[in-house]
Short mmCIF file of C-alpha atoms in Angstrom, two decimals:
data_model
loop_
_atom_site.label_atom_id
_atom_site.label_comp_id
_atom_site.label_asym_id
_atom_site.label_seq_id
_atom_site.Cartn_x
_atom_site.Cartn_y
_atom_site.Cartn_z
CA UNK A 1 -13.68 -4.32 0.80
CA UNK A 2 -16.52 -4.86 2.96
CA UNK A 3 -17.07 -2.89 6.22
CA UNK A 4 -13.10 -2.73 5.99
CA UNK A 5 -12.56 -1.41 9.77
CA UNK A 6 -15.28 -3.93 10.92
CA UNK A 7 -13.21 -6.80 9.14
CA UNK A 8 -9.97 -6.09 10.52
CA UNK A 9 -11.63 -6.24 13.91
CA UNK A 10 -12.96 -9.43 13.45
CA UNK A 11 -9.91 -10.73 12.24
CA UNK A 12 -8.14 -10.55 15.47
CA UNK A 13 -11.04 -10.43 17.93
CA UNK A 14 -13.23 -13.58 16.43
CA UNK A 15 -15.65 -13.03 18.63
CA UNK A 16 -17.03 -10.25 16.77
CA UNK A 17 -18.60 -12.14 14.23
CA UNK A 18 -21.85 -12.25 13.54
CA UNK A 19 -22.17 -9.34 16.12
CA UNK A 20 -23.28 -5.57 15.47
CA UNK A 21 -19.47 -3.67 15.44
CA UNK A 22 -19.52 -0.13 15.67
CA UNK A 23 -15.97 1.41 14.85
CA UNK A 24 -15.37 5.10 15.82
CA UNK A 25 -14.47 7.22 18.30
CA UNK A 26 -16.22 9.94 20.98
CA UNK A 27 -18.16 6.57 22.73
CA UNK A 28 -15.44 6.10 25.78
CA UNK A 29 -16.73 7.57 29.00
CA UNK A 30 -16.35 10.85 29.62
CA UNK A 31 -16.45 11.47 25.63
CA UNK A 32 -19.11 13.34 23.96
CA UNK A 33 -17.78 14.33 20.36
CA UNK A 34 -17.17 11.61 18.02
CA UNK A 35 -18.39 9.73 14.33
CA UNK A 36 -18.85 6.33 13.51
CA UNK A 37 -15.82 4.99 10.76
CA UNK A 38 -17.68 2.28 10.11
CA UNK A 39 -20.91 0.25 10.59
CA UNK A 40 -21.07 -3.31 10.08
CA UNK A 41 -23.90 -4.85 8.60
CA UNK A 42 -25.20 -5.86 11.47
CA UNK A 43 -25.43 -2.54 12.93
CA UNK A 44 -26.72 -0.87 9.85
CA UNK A 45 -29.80 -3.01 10.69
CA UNK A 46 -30.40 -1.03 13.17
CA UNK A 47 -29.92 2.00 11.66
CA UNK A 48 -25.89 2.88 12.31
CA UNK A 49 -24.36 4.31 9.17
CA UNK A 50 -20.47 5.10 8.57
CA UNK A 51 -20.16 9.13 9.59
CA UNK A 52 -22.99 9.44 11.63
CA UNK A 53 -22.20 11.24 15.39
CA UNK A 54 -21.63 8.99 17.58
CA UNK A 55 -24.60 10.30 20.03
CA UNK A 56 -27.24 9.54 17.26
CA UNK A 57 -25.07 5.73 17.10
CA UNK A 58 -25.74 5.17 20.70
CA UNK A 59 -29.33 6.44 20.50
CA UNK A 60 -30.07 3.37 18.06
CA UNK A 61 -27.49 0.77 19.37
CA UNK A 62 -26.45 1.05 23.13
CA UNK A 63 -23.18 -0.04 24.57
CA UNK A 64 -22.51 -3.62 24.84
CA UNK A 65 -21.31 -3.31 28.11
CA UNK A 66 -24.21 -0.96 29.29
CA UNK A 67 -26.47 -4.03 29.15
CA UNK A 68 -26.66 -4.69 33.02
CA UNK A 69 -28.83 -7.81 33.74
CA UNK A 70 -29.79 -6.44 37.01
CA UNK A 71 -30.41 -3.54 36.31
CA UNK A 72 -34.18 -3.14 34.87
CA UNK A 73 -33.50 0.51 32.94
CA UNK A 74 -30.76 -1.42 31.00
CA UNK A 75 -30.74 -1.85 27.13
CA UNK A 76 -31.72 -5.79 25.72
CA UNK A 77 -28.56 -7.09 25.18
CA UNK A 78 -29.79 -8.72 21.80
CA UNK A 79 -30.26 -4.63 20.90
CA UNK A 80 -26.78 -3.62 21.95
CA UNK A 81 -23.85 -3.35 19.55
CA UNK A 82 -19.49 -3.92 20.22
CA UNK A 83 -17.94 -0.50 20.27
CA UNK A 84 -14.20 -0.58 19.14
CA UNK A 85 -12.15 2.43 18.86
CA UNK A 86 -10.33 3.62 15.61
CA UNK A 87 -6.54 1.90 15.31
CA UNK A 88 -5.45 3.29 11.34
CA UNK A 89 -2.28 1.40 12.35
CA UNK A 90 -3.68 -1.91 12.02
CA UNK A 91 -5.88 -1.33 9.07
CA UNK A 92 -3.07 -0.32 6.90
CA UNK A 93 -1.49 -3.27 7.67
CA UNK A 94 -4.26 -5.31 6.67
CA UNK A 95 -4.71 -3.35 3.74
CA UNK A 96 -1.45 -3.99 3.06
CA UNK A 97 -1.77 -7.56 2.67
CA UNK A 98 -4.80 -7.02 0.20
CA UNK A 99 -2.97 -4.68 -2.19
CA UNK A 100 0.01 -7.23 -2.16
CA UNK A 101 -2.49 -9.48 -3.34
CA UNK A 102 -3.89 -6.84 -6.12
CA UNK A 103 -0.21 -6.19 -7.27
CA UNK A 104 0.27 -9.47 -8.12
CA UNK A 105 -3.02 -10.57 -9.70
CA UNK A 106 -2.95 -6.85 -12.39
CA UNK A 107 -0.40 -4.82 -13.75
CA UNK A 108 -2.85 -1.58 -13.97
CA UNK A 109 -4.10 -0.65 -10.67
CA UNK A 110 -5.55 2.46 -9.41
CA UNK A 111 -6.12 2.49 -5.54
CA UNK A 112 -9.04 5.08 -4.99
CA UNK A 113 -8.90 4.47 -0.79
CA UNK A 114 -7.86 1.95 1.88
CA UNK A 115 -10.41 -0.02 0.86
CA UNK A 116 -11.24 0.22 -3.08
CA UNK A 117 -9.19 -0.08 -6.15
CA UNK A 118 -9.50 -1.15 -10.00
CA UNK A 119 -8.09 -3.30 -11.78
CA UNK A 120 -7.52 -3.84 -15.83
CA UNK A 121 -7.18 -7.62 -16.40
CA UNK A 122 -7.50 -7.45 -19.88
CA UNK A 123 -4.16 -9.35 -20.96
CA UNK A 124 -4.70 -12.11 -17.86
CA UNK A 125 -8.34 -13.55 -18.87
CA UNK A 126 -10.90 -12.87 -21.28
CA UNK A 127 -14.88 -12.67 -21.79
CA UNK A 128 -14.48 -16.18 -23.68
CA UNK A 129 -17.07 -18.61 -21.96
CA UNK A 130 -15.04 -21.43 -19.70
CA UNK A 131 -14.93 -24.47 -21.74
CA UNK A 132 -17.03 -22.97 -25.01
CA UNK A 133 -14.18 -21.86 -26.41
CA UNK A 134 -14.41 -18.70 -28.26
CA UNK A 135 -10.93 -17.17 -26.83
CA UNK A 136 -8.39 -17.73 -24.77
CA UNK A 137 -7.16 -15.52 -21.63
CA UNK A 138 -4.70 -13.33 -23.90
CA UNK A 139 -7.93 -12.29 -26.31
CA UNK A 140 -8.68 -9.44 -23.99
CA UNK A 141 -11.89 -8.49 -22.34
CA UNK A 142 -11.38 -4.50 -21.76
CA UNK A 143 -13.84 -2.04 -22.75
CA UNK A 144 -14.02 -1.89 -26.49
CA UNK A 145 -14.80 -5.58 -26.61
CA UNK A 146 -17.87 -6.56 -28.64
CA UNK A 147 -17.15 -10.03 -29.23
CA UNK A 148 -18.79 -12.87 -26.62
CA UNK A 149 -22.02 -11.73 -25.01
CA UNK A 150 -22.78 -14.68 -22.50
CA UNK A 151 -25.89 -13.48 -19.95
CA UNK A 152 -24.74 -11.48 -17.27
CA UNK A 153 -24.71 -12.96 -13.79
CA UNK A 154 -26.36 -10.11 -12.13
CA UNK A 155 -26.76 -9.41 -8.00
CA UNK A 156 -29.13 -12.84 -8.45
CA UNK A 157 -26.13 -14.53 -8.87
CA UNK A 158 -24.11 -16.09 -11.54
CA UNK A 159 -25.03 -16.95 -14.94
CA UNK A 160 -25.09 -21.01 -16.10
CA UNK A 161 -22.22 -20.12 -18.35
CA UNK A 162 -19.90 -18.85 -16.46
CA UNK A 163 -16.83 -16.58 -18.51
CA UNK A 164 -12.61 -16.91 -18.00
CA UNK A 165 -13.61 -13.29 -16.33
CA UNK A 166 -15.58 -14.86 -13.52
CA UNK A 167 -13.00 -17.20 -12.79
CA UNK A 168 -10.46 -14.64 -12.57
CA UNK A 169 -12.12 -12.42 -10.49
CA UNK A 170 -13.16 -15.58 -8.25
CA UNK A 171 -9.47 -16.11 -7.83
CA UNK A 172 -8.40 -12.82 -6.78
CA UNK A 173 -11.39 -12.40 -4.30
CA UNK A 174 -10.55 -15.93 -2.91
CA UNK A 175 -6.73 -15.12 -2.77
CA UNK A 176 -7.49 -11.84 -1.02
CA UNK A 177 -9.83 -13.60 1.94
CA UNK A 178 -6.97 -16.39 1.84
CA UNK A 179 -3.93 -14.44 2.36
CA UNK A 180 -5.74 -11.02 4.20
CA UNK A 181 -8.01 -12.83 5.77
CA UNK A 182 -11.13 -10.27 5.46
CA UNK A 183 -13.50 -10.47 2.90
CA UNK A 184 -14.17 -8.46 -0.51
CA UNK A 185 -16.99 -7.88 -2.95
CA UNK A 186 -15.50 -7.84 -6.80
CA UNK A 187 -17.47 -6.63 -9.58
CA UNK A 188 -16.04 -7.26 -13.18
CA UNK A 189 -17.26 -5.17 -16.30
CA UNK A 190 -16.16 -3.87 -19.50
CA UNK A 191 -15.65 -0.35 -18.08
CA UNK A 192 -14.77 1.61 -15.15
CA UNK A 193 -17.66 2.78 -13.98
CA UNK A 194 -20.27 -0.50 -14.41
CA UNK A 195 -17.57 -2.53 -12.51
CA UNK A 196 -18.09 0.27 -9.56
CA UNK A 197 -21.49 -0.60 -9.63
CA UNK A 198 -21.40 -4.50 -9.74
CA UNK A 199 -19.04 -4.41 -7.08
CA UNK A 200 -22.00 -3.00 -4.51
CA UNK A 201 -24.65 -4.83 -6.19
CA UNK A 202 -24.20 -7.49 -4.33
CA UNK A 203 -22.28 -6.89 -0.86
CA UNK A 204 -21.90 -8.26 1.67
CA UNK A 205 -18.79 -10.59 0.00
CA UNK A 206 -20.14 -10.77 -3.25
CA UNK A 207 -19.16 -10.99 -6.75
CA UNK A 208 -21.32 -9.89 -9.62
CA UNK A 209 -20.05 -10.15 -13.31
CA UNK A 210 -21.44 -8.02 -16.15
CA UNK A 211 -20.11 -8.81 -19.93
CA UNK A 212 -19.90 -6.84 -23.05
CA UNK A 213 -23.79 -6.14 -24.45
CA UNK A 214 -25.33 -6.52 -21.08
CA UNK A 215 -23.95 -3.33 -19.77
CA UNK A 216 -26.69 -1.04 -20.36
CA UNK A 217 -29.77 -3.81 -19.74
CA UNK A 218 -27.92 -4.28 -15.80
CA UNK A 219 -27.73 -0.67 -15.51
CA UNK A 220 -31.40 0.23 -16.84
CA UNK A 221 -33.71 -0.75 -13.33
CA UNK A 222 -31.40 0.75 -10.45
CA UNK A 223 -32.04 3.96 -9.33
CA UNK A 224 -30.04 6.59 -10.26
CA UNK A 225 -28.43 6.58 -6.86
CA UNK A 226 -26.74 3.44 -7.85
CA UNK A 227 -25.10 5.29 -11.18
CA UNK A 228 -21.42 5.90 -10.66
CA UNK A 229 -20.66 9.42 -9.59
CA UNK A 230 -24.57 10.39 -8.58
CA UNK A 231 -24.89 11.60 -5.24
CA UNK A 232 -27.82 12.69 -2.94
CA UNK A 233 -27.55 16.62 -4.13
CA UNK A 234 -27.95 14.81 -7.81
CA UNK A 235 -30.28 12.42 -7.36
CA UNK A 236 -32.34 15.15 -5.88
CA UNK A 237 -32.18 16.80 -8.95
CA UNK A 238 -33.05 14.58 -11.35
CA UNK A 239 -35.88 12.98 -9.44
CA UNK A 240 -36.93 17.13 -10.24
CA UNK A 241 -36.27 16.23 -13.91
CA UNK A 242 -38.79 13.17 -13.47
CA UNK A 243 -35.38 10.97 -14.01
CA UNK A 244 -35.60 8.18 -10.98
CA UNK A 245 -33.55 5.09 -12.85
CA UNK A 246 -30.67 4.97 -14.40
CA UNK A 247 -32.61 3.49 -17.60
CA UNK A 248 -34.65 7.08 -17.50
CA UNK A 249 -30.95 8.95 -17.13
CA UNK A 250 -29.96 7.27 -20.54
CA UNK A 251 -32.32 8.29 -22.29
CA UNK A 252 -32.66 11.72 -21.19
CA UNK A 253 -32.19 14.31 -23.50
CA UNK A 254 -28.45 15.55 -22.77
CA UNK A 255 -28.67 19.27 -23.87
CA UNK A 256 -31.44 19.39 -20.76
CA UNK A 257 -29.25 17.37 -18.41
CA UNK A 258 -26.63 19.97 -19.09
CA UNK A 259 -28.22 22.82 -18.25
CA UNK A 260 -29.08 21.16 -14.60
CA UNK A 261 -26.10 19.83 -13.68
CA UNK A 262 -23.48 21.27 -15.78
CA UNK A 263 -20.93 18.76 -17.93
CA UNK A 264 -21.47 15.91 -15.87
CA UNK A 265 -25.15 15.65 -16.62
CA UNK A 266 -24.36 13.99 -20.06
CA UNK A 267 -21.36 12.25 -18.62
CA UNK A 268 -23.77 10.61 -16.06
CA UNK A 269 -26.25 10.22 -19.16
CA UNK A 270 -23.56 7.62 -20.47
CA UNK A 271 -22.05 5.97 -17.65
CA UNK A 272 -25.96 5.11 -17.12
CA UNK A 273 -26.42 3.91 -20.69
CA UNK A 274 -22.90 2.02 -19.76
CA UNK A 275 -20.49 4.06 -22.51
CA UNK A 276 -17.52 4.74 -20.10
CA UNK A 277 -14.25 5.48 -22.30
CA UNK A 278 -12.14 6.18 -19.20
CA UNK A 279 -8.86 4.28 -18.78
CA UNK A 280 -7.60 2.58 -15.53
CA UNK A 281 -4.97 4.70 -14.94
CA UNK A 282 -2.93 5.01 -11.47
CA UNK A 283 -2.97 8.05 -9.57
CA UNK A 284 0.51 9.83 -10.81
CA UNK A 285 4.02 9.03 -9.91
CA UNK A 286 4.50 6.88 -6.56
CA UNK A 287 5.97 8.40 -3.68
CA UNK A 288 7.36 5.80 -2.87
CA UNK A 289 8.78 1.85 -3.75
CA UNK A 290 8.50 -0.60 -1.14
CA UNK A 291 8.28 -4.78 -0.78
CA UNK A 292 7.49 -7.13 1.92
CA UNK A 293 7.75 -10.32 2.97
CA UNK A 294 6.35 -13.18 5.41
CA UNK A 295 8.19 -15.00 7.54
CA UNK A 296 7.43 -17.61 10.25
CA UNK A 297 7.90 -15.42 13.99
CA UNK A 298 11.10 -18.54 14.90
CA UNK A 299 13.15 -16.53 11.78
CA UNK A 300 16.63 -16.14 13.52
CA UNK A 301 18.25 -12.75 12.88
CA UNK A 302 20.66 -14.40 9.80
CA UNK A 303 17.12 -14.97 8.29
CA UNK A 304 16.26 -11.58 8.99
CA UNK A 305 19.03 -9.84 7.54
CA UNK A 306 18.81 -12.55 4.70
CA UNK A 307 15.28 -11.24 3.52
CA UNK A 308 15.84 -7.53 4.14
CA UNK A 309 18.88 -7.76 2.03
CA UNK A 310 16.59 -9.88 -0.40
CA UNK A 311 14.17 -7.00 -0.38
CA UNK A 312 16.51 -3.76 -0.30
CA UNK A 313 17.83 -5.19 -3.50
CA UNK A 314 14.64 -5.81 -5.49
CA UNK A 315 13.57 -2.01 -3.93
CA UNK A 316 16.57 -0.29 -5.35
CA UNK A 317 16.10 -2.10 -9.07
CA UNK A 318 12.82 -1.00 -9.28
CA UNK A 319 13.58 2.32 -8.15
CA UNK A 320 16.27 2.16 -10.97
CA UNK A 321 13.88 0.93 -13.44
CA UNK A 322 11.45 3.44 -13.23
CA UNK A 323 14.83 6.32 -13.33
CA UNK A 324 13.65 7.46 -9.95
CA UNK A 325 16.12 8.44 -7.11
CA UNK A 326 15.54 8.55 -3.26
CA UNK A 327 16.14 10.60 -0.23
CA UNK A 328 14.70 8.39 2.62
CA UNK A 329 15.64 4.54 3.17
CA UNK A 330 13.04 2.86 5.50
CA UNK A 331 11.99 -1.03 7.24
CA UNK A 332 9.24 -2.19 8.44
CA UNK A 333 9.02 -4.88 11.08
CA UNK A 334 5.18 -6.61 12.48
CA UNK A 335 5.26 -8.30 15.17
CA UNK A 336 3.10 -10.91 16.54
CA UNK A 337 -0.08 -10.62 16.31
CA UNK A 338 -0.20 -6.92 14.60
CA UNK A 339 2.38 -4.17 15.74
CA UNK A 340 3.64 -2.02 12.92
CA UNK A 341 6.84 -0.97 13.53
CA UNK A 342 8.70 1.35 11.03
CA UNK A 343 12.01 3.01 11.13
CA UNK A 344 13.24 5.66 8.22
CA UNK A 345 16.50 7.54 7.47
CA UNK A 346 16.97 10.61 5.63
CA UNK A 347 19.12 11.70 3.23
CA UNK A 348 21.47 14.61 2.82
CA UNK A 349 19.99 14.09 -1.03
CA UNK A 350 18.66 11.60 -3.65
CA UNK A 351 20.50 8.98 -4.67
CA UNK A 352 20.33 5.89 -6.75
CA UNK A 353 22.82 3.53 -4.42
CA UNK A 354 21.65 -0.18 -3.65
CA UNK A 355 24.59 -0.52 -1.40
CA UNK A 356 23.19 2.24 0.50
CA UNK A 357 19.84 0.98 0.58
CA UNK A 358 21.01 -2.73 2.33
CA UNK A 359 23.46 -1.20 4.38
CA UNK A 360 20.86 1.05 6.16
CA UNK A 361 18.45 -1.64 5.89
CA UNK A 362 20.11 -3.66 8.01
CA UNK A 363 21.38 -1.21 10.17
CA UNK A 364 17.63 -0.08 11.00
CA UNK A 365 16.43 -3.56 11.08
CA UNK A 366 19.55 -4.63 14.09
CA UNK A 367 16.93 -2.75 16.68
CA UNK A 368 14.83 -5.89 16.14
CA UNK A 369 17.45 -8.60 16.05
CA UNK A 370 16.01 -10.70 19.21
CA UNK A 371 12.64 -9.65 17.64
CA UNK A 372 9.93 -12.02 17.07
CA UNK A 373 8.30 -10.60 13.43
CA UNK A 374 5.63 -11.81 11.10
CA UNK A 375 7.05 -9.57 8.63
CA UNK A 376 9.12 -7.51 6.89
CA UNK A 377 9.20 -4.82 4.38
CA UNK A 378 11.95 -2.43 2.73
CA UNK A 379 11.26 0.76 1.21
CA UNK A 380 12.70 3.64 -0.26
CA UNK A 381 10.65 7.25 -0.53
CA UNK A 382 11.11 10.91 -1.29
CA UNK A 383 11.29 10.03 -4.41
CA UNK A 384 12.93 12.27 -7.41
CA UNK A 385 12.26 11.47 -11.24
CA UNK A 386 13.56 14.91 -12.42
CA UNK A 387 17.07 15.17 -13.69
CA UNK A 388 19.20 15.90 -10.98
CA UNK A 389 22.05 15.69 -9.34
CA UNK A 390 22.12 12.61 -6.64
CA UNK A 391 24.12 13.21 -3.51
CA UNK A 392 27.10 11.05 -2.83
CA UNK A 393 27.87 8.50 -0.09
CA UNK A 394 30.50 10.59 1.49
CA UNK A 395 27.89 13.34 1.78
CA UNK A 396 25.94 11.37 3.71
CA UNK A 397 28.95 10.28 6.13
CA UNK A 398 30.37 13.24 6.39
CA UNK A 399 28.36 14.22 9.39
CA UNK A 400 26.58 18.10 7.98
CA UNK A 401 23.51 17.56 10.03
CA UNK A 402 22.31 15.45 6.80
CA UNK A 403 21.24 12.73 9.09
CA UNK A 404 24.24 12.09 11.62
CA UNK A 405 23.98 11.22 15.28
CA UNK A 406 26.39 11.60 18.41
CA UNK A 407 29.47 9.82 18.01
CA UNK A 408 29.48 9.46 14.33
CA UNK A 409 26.51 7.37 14.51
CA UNK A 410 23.88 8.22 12.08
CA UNK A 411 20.42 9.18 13.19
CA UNK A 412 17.77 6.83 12.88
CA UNK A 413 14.09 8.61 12.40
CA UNK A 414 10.89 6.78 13.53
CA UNK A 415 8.48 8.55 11.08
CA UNK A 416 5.54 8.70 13.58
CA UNK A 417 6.40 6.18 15.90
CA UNK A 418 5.14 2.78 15.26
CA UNK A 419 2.63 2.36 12.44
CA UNK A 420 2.87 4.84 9.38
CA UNK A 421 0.25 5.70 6.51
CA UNK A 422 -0.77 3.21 3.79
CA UNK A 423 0.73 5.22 1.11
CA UNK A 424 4.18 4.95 2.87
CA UNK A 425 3.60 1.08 1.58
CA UNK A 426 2.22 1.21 -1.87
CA UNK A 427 3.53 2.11 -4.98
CA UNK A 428 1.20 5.31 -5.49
CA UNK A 429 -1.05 7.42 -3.33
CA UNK A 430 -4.49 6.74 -2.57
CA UNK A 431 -6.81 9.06 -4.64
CA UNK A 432 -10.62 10.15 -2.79
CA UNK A 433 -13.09 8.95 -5.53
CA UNK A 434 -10.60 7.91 -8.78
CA UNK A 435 -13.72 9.66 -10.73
CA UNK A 436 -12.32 13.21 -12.56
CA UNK A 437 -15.27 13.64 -13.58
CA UNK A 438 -17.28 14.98 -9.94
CA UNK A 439 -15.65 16.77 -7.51
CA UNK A 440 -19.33 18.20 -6.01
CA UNK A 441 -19.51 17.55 -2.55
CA UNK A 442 -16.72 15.02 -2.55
CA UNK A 443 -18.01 13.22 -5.21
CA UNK A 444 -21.04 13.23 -2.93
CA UNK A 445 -20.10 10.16 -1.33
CA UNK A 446 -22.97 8.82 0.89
CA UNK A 447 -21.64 7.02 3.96
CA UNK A 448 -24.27 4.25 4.03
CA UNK A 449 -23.47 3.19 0.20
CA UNK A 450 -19.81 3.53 0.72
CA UNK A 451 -19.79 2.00 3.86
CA UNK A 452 -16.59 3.54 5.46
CA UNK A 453 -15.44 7.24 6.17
CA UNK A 454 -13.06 8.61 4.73
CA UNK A 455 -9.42 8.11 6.18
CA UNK A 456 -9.20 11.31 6.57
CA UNK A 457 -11.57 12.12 8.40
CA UNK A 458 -10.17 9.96 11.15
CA UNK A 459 -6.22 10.87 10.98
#
């Protein structure tokens, strides 16, 4: 995603675009201890980068509102920038809609952050050239395939013949801007790592498609900044090593690589010739199941209850599917334009009971009865795949303190109010990097490449 906090501003305040946005915290008056979250690319023009303290932000980009025409000490307006503060709340709602959009369009996902993920669309499309024939969309395309070698489209933009790949990818990037409404740079390549790569070769909202045999040759002029998994502490030492491309880093000699940076010298040595075995894998078991759905805000509450019920059954087979029991039964409600709401129950122990999980569905979800929503979601977390002993219904009624109010009426538990994490709304947990390879200074993620700090830094 591009400038992800930046978007999701813009998205409800249109009157941010095409303006410098600044999103962080520490700028409100009276504050003096704060980082930027993110930069848009206007602001990175003038020198605001994602992490930077918010004092240094200032220095480069004043205030919006500190631009007093009468008063002659004032910053330019035209050199000021729109300050808006952190709300996580609303992002993971957005993000939301995007990885609804990335569950639908690949089976094999791995979500590396609020705002990244891969994709394997190797059984939906192919590297087969759009009306050359050659293949069909079930031939494949993953990373072991030698067969087509049309031109790669490159950051200068896409080749004359364009592959079933490009389309694909077109589509999902399209579908995301469509139904999210914020826009995302795709990159498409044989493996993990090169498809890392083309997706920031051409941001802002680009898309950048490198096929089979053209791998290395994309790879070979970019400096070795640009190599998956190379960070400033690396790049430092390999411009030492007289190695300043990532053509120069695959052809280094990997016994000397070694000995300065360890086992990831070689293993940076052939992501930069573009040999990157690695699987798209997701990050472990889920903590949780969950689905959502849209609804027009005039839904009367039969309609409500009709699509949580709707949803709290699909939740519970897919819970049963994957042999997984629960402990916590949860809704989510949005109301116009953005509030999160969600509401959770707990459990005296797991159980696999999709009676259970409609009836307190619908119990949670009668607090918004003469609510107007834009959406709603069911999910069940806590989850237990170990064989095990599920509690009963009757446990949970029997009022032990497993979850039982005053008066026989069980408890309901807001888990942190309005809002909740991202990960309490996707099938698996967000993973910092998705590369197993680096862990040396956090993957050494530079905030100006990356373009957003990390969610936690901001929680």
């Amino acid at each position: 995603m591009d400038c992800f906090y930046a978007s999701c501003e813009r998205l409800r305040h249109p009157d941010l675009a095409g303006e410098p946005v600044v999103v962080g915290m520490g700028y409100e008056p009276g504050e003096s201890i704060g980082a930027v979250a993110t930069a848009s690319y206007e602001a990175r023009e003038f020198g605001v980068e994602s992490a930077m303290p918010i004092s240094k932000a200032l220095e480069l980009l004043p205030r919006r509102e500190d631009a007093d025409p009468d008063d002659p000490d004032a910053p330019d307006p035209e050199e000021t920038g729109r300050y808006v503060p952190v709300d996580l709340d609303f992002y993971e709602e957005v993000a939301s809609e995007v990885k609804a959009v990335l569950r639908d369009c690949a089976d094999t996902r791995r979500e590396v952050s609020i705002d990244e993920a891969y994709l394997d669309v190797t059984d939906r499309t192919s590297w087969a050239v759009a009306g050359g024939g050659g293949g069909s969309p079930s031939d494949g395309g993953g990373a072991d395939e030698e067969a087509t070698d049309p031109p790669p489209s490159g950051a200068a933009g896409p080749a004359e013949a364009r592959t079933l790949a490009e389309g694909y990818a077109r589509h999902v990037k399209d579908r995301i801007e469509r139904e999210a409404g914020v826009p995302a740079s795709v990159g498409v390549a044989p493996n993990m790592s090169a498809a890392k790569v083309a997706s920031d070769a051409d941001k802002p909202d680009g898309l950048v498609v490198v096929p089979p045999g053209s791998v290395a040759e994309f790879l070979a002029p970019l400096p070795t900044a640009d190599v998956h998994g190379v960070g400033p502490v690396t790049e430092e030492t390999l411009a030492d090593l007289g190695i300043e491309t990532a053509g120069d880093l695959a052809a280094a000699d990997r016994d000397r690589l070694a000995e300065a940076l360890g086992e990831r010298g070689p293993e940076l040595s052939r992501r930069a010739a573009g040999d990157d075995d690695r699987e798209v894998t997701p990050t472990g078991l889920p903590k949780s199941l969950s689905r959502e759905s849209a609804l027009p805000t005039t839904a009367d509450e039969a309609t409500k209850r009709e699509t949580v019920s709707a949803l709290a059954a699909d939740v519970a087979r897919r819970a049963r599917e994957r042999g997984c029991l629960y402990r916590t039964i949860g809704i989510k409600a949005v109301e116009p334009p953005f509030d999160v709401n969600t509401r959770a129950r707990s459990l005296p122990g797991p159980v696999d009971d999709p009676d259970l999980v409609e009836e307190v569905a619908l119990d949670l979800l009668s607090e918004f009865d003469d609510a107007r929503v834009r959406k709603l979601g069911v999910r069940v977390s806590k989850l237990d795949f170990a064989e095990t002993d599920q509690a009963t219904l009757g446990g949970f009624d029997a009022g032990d303190g497993g979850g039982q109010g005053q008066g026989g009426k069980r408890e309901t538990r807001s888990e942190g109010g309005d809002g909740g994490k991202l990960t309490d709304w996707v099938d698996g947990p967000p993973d910092r990097g998705g590369d197993e390879s680096g862990s040396v200074a956090e993957r050494e993620r530079r905030g100006t490449d990356e373009g957003q700090a990390s969610l936690g830094d901001w929680s």
